[in-house]
mmCIF file of C-alpha atoms in Angstrom:
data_model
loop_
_atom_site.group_PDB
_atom_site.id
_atom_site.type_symbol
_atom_site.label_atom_id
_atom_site.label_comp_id
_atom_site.label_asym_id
_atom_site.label_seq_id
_atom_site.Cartn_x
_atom_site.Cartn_y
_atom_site.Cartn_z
ATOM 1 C CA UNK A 1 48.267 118.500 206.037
ATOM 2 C CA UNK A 2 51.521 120.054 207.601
ATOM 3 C CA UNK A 3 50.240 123.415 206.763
ATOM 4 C CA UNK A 4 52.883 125.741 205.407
ATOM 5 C CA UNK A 5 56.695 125.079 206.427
ATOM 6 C CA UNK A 6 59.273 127.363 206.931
ATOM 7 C CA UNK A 7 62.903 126.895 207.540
ATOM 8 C CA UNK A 8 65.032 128.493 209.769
ATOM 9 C CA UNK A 9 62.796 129.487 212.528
ATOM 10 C CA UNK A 10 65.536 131.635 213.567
ATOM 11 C CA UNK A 11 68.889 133.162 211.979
ATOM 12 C CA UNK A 12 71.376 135.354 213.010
ATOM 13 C CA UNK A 13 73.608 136.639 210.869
ATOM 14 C CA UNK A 14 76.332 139.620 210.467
ATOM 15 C CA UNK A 15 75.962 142.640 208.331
ATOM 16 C CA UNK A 16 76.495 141.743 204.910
ATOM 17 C CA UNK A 17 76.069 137.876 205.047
ATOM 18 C CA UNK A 18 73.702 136.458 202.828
ATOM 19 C CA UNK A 19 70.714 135.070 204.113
ATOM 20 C CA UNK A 20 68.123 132.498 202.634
ATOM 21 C CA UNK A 21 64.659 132.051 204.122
ATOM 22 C CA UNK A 22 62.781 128.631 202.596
ATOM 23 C CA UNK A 23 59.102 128.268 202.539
ATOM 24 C CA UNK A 24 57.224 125.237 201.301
ATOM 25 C CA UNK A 25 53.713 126.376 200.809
ATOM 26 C CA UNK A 26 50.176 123.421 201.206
ATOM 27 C CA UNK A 27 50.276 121.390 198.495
ATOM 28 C CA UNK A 28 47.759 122.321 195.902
ATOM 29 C CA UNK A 29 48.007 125.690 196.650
ATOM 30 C CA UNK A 30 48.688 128.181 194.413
ATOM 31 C CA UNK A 31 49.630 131.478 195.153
ATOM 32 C CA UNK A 32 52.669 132.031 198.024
ATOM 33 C CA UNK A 33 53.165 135.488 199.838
ATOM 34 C CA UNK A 34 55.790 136.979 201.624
ATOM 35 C CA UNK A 35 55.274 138.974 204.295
ATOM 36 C CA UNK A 36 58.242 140.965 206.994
ATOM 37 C CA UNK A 37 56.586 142.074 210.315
ATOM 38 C CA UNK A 38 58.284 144.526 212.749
ATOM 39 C CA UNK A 39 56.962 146.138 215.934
ATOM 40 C CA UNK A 40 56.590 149.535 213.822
ATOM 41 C CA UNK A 41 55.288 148.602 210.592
ATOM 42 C CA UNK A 42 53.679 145.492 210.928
ATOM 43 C CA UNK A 43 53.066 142.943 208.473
ATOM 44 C CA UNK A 44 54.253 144.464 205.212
ATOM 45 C CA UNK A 45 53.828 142.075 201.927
ATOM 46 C CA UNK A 46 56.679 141.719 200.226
ATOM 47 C CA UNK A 47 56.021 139.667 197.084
ATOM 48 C CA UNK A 48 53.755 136.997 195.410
ATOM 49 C CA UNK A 49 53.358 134.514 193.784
ATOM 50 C CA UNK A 50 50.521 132.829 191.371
ATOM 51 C CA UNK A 51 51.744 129.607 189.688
ATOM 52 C CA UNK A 52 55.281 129.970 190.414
ATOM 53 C CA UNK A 53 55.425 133.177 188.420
ATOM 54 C CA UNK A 54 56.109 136.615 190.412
ATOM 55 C CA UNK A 55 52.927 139.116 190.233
ATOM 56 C CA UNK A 56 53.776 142.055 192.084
ATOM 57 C CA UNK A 57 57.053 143.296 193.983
ATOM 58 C CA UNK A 58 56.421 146.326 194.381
ATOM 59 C CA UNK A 59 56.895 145.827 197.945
ATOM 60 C CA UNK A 60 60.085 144.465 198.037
ATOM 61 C CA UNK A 61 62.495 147.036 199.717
ATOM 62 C CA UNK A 62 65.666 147.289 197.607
ATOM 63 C CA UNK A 63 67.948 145.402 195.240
ATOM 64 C CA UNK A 64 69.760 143.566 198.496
ATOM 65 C CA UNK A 65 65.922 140.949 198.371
ATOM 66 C CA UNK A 66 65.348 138.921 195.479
ATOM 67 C CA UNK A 67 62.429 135.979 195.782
ATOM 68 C CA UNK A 68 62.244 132.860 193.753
ATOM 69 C CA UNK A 69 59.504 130.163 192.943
ATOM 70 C CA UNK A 70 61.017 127.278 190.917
ATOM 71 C CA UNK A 71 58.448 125.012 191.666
ATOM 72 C CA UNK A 72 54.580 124.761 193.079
ATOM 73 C CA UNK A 73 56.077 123.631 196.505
ATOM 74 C CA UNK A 74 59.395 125.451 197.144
ATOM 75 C CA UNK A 75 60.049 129.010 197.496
ATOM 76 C CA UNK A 76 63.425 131.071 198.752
ATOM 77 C CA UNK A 77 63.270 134.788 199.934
ATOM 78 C CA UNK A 78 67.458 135.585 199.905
ATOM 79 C CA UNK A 79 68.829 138.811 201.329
ATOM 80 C CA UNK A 80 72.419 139.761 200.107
ATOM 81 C CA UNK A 81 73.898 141.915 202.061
ATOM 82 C CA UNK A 82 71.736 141.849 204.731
ATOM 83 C CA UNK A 83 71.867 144.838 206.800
ATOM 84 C CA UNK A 84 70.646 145.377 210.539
ATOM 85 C CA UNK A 85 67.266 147.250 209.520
ATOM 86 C CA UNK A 86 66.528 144.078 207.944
ATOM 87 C CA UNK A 87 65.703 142.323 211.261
ATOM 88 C CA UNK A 88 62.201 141.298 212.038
ATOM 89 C CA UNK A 89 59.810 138.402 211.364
ATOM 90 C CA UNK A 90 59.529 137.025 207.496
ATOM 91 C CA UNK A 91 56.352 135.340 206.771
ATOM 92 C CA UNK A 92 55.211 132.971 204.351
ATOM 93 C CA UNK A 93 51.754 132.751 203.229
ATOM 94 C CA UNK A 94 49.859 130.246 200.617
ATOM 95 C CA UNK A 95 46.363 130.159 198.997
ATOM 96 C CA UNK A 96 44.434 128.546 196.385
ATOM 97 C CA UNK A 97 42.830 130.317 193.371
ATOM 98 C CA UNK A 98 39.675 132.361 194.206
ATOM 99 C CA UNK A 99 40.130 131.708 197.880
ATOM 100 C CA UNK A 100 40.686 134.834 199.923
ATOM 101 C CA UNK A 101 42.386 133.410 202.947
ATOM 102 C CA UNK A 102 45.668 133.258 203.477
ATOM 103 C CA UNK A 103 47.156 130.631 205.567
ATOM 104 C CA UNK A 104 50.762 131.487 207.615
ATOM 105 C CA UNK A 105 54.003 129.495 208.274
ATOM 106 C CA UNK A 106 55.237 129.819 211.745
ATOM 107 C CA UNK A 107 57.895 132.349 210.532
ATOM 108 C CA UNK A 108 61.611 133.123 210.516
ATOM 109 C CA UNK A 109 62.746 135.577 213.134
ATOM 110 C CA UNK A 110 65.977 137.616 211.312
ATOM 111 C CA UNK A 111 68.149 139.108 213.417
ATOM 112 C CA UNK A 112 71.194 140.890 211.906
ATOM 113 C CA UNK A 113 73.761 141.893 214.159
ATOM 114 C CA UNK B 1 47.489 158.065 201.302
ATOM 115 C CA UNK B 2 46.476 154.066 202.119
ATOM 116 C CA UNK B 3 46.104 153.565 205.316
ATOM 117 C CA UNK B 4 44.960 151.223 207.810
ATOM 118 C CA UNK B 5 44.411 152.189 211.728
ATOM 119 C CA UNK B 6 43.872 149.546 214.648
ATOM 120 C CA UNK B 7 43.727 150.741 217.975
ATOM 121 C CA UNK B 8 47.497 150.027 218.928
ATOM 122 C CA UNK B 9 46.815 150.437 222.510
ATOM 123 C CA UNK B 10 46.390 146.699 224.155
ATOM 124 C CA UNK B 11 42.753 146.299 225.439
ATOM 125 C CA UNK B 12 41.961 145.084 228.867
ATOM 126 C CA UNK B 13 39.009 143.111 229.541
ATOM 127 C CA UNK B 14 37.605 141.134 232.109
ATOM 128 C CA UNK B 15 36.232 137.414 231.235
ATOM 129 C CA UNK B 16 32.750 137.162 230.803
ATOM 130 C CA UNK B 17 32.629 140.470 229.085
ATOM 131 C CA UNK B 18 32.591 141.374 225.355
ATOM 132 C CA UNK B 19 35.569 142.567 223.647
ATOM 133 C CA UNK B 20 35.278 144.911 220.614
ATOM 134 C CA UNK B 21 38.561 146.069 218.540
ATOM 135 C CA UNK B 22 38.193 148.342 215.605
ATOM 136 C CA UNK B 23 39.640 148.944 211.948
ATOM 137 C CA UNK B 24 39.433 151.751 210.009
ATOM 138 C CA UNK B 25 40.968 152.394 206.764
ATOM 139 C CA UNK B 26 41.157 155.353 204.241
ATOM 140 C CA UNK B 27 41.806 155.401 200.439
ATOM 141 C CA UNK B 28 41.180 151.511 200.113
ATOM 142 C CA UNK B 29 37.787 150.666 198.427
ATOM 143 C CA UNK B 30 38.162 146.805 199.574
ATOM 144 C CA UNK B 31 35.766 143.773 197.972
ATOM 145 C CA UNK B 32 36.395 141.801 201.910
ATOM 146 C CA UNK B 33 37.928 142.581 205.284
ATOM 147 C CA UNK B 34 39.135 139.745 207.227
ATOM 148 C CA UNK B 35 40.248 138.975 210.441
ATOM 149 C CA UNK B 36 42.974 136.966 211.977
ATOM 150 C CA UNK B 37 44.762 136.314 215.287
ATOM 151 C CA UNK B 38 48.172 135.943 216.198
ATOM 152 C CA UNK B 39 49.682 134.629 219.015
ATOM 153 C CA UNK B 40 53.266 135.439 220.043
ATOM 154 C CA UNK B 41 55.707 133.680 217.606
ATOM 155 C CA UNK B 42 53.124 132.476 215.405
ATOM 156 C CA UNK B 43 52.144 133.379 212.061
ATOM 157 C CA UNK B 44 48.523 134.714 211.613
ATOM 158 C CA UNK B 45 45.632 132.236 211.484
ATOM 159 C CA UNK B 46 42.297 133.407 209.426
ATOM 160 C CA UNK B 47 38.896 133.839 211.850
ATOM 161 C CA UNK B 48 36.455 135.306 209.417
ATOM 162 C CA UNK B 49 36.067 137.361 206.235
ATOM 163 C CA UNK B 50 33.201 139.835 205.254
ATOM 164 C CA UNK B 51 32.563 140.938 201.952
ATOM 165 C CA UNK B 52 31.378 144.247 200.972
ATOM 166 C CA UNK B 53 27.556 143.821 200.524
ATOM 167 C CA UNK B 54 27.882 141.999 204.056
ATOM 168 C CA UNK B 55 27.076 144.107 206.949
ATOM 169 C CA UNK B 56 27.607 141.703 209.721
ATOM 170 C CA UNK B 57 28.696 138.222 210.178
ATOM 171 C CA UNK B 58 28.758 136.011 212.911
ATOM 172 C CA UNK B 59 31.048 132.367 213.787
ATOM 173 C CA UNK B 60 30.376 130.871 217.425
ATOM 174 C CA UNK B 61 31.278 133.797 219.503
ATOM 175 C CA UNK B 62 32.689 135.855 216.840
ATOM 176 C CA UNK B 63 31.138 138.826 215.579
ATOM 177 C CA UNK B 64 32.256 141.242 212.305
ATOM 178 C CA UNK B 65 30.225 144.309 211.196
ATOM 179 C CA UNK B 66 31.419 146.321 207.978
ATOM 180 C CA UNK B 67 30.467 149.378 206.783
ATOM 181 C CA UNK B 68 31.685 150.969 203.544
ATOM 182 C CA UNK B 69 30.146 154.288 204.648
ATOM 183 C CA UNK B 70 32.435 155.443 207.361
ATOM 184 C CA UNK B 71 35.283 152.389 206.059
ATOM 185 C CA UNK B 72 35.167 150.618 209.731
ATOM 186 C CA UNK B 73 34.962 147.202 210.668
ATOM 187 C CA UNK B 74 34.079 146.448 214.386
ATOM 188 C CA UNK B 75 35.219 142.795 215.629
ATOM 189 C CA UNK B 76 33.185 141.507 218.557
ATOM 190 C CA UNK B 77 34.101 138.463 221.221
ATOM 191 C CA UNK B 78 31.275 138.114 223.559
ATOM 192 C CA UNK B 79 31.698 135.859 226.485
ATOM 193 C CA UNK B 80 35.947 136.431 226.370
ATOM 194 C CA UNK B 81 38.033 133.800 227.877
ATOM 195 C CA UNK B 82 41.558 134.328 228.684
ATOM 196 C CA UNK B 83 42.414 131.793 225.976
ATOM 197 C CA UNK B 84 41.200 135.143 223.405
ATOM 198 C CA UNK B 85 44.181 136.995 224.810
ATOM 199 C CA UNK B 86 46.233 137.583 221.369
ATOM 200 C CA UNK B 87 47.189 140.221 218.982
ATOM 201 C CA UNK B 88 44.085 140.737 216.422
ATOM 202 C CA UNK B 89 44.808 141.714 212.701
ATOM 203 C CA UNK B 90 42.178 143.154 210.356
ATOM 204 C CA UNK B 91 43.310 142.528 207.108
ATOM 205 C CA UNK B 92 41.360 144.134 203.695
ATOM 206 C CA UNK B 93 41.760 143.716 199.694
ATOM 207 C CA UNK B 94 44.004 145.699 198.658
ATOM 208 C CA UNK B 95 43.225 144.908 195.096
ATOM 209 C CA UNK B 96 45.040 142.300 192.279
ATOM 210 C CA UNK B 97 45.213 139.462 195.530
ATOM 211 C CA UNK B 98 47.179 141.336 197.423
ATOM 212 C CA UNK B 99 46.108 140.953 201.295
ATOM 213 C CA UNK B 100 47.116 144.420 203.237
ATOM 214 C CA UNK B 101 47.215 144.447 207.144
ATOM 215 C CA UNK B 102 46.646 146.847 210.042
ATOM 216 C CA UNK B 103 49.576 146.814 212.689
ATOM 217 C CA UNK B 104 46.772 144.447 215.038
ATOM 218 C CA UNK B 105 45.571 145.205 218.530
ATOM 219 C CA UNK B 106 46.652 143.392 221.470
ATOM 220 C CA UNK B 107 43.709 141.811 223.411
ATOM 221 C CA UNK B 108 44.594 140.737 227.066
ATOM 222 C CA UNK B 109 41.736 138.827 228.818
ATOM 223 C CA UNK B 110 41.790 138.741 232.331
ATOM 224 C CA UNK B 111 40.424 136.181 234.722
#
Protein backbone atom coordinates (compact mmCIF):
# COMPACT_ATOMS: atom_id res chain seq x y z
CA UNK A 1 0.00 0.00 0.00
CA UNK A 2 1.43 3.54 -0.94
CA UNK A 3 -0.10 4.90 2.13
CA UNK A 4 -1.72 8.28 1.64
CA UNK A 5 -0.37 10.61 -1.32
CA UNK A 6 -0.16 14.08 -1.47
CA UNK A 7 0.74 16.39 -4.23
CA UNK A 8 2.75 19.22 -4.24
CA UNK A 9 5.13 18.58 -1.50
CA UNK A 10 5.91 22.12 -1.76
CA UNK A 11 4.26 25.42 -3.34
CA UNK A 12 5.00 28.81 -3.40
CA UNK A 13 2.79 31.10 -4.46
CA UNK A 14 1.99 35.07 -4.38
CA UNK A 15 -0.70 36.72 -2.41
CA UNK A 16 -3.85 36.16 -4.00
CA UNK A 17 -3.01 33.17 -6.35
CA UNK A 18 -5.06 30.29 -6.05
CA UNK A 19 -3.71 27.32 -4.68
CA UNK A 20 -4.82 23.55 -4.89
CA UNK A 21 -3.48 20.92 -2.51
CA UNK A 22 -4.44 17.06 -3.81
CA UNK A 23 -4.64 14.19 -1.49
CA UNK A 24 -5.39 10.62 -2.47
CA UNK A 25 -6.30 8.88 0.69
CA UNK A 26 -5.55 4.35 1.21
CA UNK A 27 -7.82 2.75 -0.73
CA UNK A 28 -10.69 1.37 1.23
CA UNK A 29 -10.57 3.97 3.51
CA UNK A 30 -13.20 5.99 4.36
CA UNK A 31 -13.04 9.03 6.10
CA UNK A 32 -10.15 11.84 4.84
CA UNK A 33 -9.00 14.78 7.19
CA UNK A 34 -7.38 17.84 6.69
CA UNK A 35 -5.16 19.12 8.89
CA UNK A 36 -2.72 22.87 8.65
CA UNK A 37 0.23 22.77 11.16
CA UNK A 38 2.25 25.92 12.08
CA UNK A 39 4.99 26.40 14.68
CA UNK A 40 2.26 28.32 16.91
CA UNK A 41 -0.81 26.44 16.62
CA UNK A 42 0.02 23.16 15.67
CA UNK A 43 -1.94 20.72 13.91
CA UNK A 44 -5.36 22.32 13.56
CA UNK A 45 -8.15 20.04 11.64
CA UNK A 46 -9.59 21.66 9.09
CA UNK A 47 -12.32 19.47 7.59
CA UNK A 48 -13.59 15.84 7.05
CA UNK A 49 -14.74 13.67 5.33
CA UNK A 50 -16.95 10.26 5.74
CA UNK A 51 -17.92 8.72 2.37
CA UNK A 52 -17.07 11.55 0.26
CA UNK A 53 -19.62 13.71 2.02
CA UNK A 54 -18.28 16.78 4.26
CA UNK A 55 -19.11 16.25 8.19
CA UNK A 56 -17.80 19.08 9.94
CA UNK A 57 -15.98 22.45 8.83
CA UNK A 58 -16.20 24.16 11.43
CA UNK A 59 -12.59 24.47 11.37
CA UNK A 60 -12.05 25.79 8.21
CA UNK A 61 -10.75 29.45 8.58
CA UNK A 62 -12.69 31.68 6.16
CA UNK A 63 -14.52 31.76 2.84
CA UNK A 64 -10.87 32.06 0.87
CA UNK A 65 -10.73 27.50 1.74
CA UNK A 66 -13.21 25.41 0.24
CA UNK A 67 -12.53 21.31 0.32
CA UNK A 68 -13.94 18.81 -2.06
CA UNK A 69 -14.38 14.91 -2.13
CA UNK A 70 -15.74 13.78 -5.54
CA UNK A 71 -14.73 10.44 -5.17
CA UNK A 72 -13.52 7.65 -2.38
CA UNK A 73 -9.86 8.24 -3.61
CA UNK A 74 -9.38 11.93 -4.58
CA UNK A 75 -9.67 14.91 -2.52
CA UNK A 76 -8.63 18.86 -3.25
CA UNK A 77 -8.18 21.46 -0.37
CA UNK A 78 -8.12 24.98 -2.77
CA UNK A 79 -7.25 28.34 -1.26
CA UNK A 80 -8.42 31.44 -3.34
CA UNK A 81 -6.83 34.17 -2.56
CA UNK A 82 -4.32 32.84 -0.62
CA UNK A 83 -2.85 35.22 1.71
CA UNK A 84 0.64 35.07 3.60
CA UNK A 85 -0.91 33.89 7.09
CA UNK A 86 -1.90 31.01 5.14
CA UNK A 87 1.64 29.50 5.09
CA UNK A 88 2.39 26.37 6.98
CA UNK A 89 2.14 22.59 6.54
CA UNK A 90 -1.41 21.07 5.12
CA UNK A 91 -1.99 17.57 6.06
CA UNK A 92 -3.98 14.88 4.81
CA UNK A 93 -5.24 12.18 6.89
CA UNK A 94 -7.44 8.84 6.04
CA UNK A 95 -9.21 6.15 8.15
CA UNK A 96 -11.58 3.41 7.94
CA UNK A 97 -14.96 3.23 9.76
CA UNK A 98 -14.71 2.50 13.54
CA UNK A 99 -10.96 2.71 13.41
CA UNK A 100 -9.51 5.48 15.53
CA UNK A 101 -6.18 5.97 13.88
CA UNK A 102 -5.44 8.24 11.56
CA UNK A 103 -2.81 7.65 9.07
CA UNK A 104 -0.76 10.99 7.48
CA UNK A 105 0.45 11.96 3.94
CA UNK A 106 3.87 13.38 3.90
CA UNK A 107 2.35 16.92 3.57
CA UNK A 108 2.41 20.10 1.49
CA UNK A 109 4.58 22.86 2.84
CA UNK A 110 2.59 26.41 1.66
CA UNK A 111 4.50 29.19 1.53
CA UNK A 112 2.86 32.45 0.35
CA UNK A 113 5.03 35.18 -0.37
CA UNK B 1 -12.15 26.67 27.01
CA UNK B 2 -10.65 23.23 25.11
CA UNK B 3 -7.45 22.91 25.58
CA UNK B 4 -4.63 20.70 25.20
CA UNK B 5 -1.00 21.34 26.94
CA UNK B 6 2.33 19.38 26.00
CA UNK B 7 5.36 20.42 27.51
CA UNK B 8 6.65 22.69 24.53
CA UNK B 9 10.04 22.82 25.92
CA UNK B 10 12.33 20.06 23.93
CA UNK B 11 13.46 17.32 26.43
CA UNK B 12 17.00 16.23 26.75
CA UNK B 13 17.86 12.82 27.58
CA UNK B 14 20.67 10.68 27.65
CA UNK B 15 20.44 7.02 25.90
CA UNK B 16 19.86 4.34 28.09
CA UNK B 17 17.54 6.40 30.16
CA UNK B 18 13.71 6.66 30.16
CA UNK B 19 11.99 9.45 28.59
CA UNK B 20 8.55 10.60 29.89
CA UNK B 21 6.49 13.55 28.02
CA UNK B 22 3.17 14.60 29.33
CA UNK B 23 -0.45 15.71 28.09
CA UNK B 24 -2.89 17.35 29.84
CA UNK B 25 -6.10 18.59 28.63
CA UNK B 26 -9.12 20.55 30.10
CA UNK B 27 -12.82 20.70 29.02
CA UNK B 28 -12.45 17.50 26.72
CA UNK B 29 -14.14 14.35 28.22
CA UNK B 30 -12.26 12.02 25.50
CA UNK B 31 -13.40 8.06 24.81
CA UNK B 32 -9.13 7.49 23.69
CA UNK B 33 -5.88 9.43 23.74
CA UNK B 34 -3.37 8.49 21.28
CA UNK B 35 -0.01 9.04 20.52
CA UNK B 36 2.03 9.71 17.49
CA UNK B 37 5.50 10.82 16.36
CA UNK B 38 6.67 13.07 13.87
CA UNK B 39 9.76 13.48 12.39
CA UNK B 40 10.83 16.68 10.61
CA UNK B 41 8.91 16.96 7.26
CA UNK B 42 6.83 14.08 7.86
CA UNK B 43 3.32 13.71 8.59
CA UNK B 44 2.42 12.03 11.98
CA UNK B 45 2.60 8.24 12.28
CA UNK B 46 0.16 6.50 15.07
CA UNK B 47 2.26 4.62 18.18
CA UNK B 48 -0.54 3.69 20.48
CA UNK B 49 -4.07 4.55 21.62
CA UNK B 50 -5.67 4.16 25.17
CA UNK B 51 -9.15 4.17 25.80
CA UNK B 52 -10.80 5.56 28.74
CA UNK B 53 -11.38 2.51 31.06
CA UNK B 54 -7.56 1.79 30.19
CA UNK B 55 -5.17 2.96 32.71
CA UNK B 56 -1.96 1.91 31.16
CA UNK B 57 -0.80 0.29 28.08
CA UNK B 58 2.30 -0.95 26.99
CA UNK B 59 3.98 -1.80 23.02
CA UNK B 60 7.79 -2.98 23.09
CA UNK B 61 9.33 -0.11 24.84
CA UNK B 62 6.41 2.09 24.80
CA UNK B 63 4.53 2.95 27.72
CA UNK B 64 0.93 5.13 28.03
CA UNK B 65 -0.86 5.73 31.38
CA UNK B 66 -4.32 7.68 31.37
CA UNK B 67 -6.13 9.03 33.94
CA UNK B 68 -9.53 10.71 33.61
CA UNK B 69 -9.16 12.04 37.18
CA UNK B 70 -6.59 14.72 36.84
CA UNK B 71 -7.12 14.49 32.50
CA UNK B 72 -3.20 13.51 32.00
CA UNK B 73 -1.65 11.06 29.95
CA UNK B 74 2.09 10.25 30.70
CA UNK B 75 4.06 8.62 27.60
CA UNK B 76 7.06 6.55 28.65
CA UNK B 77 10.30 5.32 26.37
CA UNK B 78 12.49 3.28 28.52
CA UNK B 79 15.81 2.28 27.18
CA UNK B 80 15.84 5.68 24.57
CA UNK B 81 17.93 5.46 21.55
CA UNK B 82 18.83 8.40 19.58
CA UNK B 83 16.70 6.99 16.76
CA UNK B 84 13.48 8.23 19.47
CA UNK B 85 14.68 11.77 18.90
CA UNK B 86 11.31 13.32 17.26
CA UNK B 87 8.53 15.62 18.00
CA UNK B 88 5.74 13.54 20.09
CA UNK B 89 1.95 14.39 19.60
CA UNK B 90 -0.77 13.32 22.04
CA UNK B 91 -3.77 13.38 20.24
CA UNK B 92 -7.53 12.81 22.13
CA UNK B 93 -11.35 12.43 20.86
CA UNK B 94 -12.61 15.31 20.47
CA UNK B 95 -16.00 13.87 19.85
CA UNK B 96 -18.16 13.08 16.28
CA UNK B 97 -14.43 11.52 14.77
CA UNK B 98 -12.82 14.40 15.01
CA UNK B 99 -9.01 13.73 16.18
CA UNK B 100 -7.70 17.04 18.20
CA UNK B 101 -3.87 17.50 18.83
CA UNK B 102 -1.52 19.04 21.39
CA UNK B 103 1.26 21.34 19.77
CA UNK B 104 3.84 17.91 20.52
CA UNK B 105 7.05 17.91 22.49
CA UNK B 106 10.34 17.68 20.99
CA UNK B 107 12.37 14.67 22.31
CA UNK B 108 16.21 14.89 21.58
CA UNK B 109 18.12 11.69 22.58
CA UNK B 110 21.58 11.99 23.10
CA UNK B 111 24.33 9.45 22.71
Amino acid sequence: DAGVIQSPRHEVTEMGQEVTLRCKPISGHNSLFWYRQTMMRGLELLIYFNNNVPIDDSGMPEDRFSAKMPNASFSTLKIQPSEPRDSAVYFCASTRDRSEKLFFGSGTQLSVL
Amino acid sequence: SQKIEQNSEALNIQEGKTATLTCNYTNYSPAYLQWYRQDPGRGPVFLLLIRENEKEKRKERLKVTFDTTLKQSLFHITASQPADSATYLCALDGGFQKLVFGTGTRLLVSP
